[in-house]
Coordinates of C-alpha atoms in Angstrom, one line a residue:
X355 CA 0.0 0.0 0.0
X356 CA 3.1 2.7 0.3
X357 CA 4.2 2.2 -3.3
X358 CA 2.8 3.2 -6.1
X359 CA 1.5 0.1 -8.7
X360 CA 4.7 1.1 -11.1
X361 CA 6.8 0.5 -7.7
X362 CA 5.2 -2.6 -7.0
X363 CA 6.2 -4.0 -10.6
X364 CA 9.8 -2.3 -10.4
X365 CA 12.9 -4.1 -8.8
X366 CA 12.1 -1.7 -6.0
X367 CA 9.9 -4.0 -4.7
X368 CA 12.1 -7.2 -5.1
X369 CA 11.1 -8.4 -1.8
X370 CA 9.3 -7.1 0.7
X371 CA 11.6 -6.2 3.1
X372 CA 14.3 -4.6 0.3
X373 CA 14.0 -1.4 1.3
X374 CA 14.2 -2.1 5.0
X375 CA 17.1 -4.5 4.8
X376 CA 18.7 -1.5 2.9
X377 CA 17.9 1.0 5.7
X378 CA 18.8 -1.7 8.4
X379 CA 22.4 -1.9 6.5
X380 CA 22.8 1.9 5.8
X381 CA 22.7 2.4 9.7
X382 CA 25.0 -0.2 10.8
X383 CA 27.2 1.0 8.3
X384 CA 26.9 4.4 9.2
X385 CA 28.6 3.4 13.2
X386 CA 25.2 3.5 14.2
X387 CA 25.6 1.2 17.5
X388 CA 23.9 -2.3 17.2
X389 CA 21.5 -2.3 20.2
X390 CA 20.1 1.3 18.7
X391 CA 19.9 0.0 15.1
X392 CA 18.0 -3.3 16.8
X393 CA 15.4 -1.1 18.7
X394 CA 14.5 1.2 15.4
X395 CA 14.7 -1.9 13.2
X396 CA 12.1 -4.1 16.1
X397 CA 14.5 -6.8 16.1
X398 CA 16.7 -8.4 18.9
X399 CA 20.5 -7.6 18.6
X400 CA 20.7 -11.3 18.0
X401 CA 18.6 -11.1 15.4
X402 CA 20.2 -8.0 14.1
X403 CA 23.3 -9.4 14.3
X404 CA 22.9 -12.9 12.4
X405 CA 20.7 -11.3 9.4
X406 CA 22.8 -8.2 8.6
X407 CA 26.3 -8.7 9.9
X408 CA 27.8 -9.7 7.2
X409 CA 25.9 -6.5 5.5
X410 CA 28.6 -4.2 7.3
X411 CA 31.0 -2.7 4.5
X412 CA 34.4 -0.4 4.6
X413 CA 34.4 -0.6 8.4
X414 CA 37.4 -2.0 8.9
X415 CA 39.8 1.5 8.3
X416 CA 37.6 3.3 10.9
X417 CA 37.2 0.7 13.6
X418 CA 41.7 0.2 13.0
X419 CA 41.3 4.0 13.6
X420 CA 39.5 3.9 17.1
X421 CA 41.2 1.1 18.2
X422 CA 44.6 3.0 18.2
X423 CA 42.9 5.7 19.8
X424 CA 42.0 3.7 22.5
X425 CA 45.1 2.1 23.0
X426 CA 46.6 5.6 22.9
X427 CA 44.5 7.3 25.6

């Protein structure tokens, strides 16, 4: 019922839960932390965790990054 009947047909609407799994990804990529991203998404951090970890892209430069800062403070 949110999209229109040419959205329905597109690859928009793939799946269902396209667009969702695409916002659910976007925020865990963005450093957004896990329990936060579980809360807005309605899942469990396990949940959350098993479906879309492997979803997480180009973290690995920043998380290198705040690890040394860490160890350096």
């Amino acid at each position: 019922m949110a999209l229109t009947p040419e959205q329905q047909v597109s690859p928009l609407a793939a799946r269902p839960y396209d667009l969702r799994h695409a916002a659910v990804s976007l925020w865990l990529n963005a450093g957004v932390a896990a329990p936060d991203v579980a809360e807005r998404a309605g899942h469990g951090v396990d949940v959350l965790l098993k479906v879309y970890a492997k979803c997480i892209d180009g973290g690995a430069e920043i998380a290198n990054r705040r690890i040394d800062d860490a160890l350096a403070a």
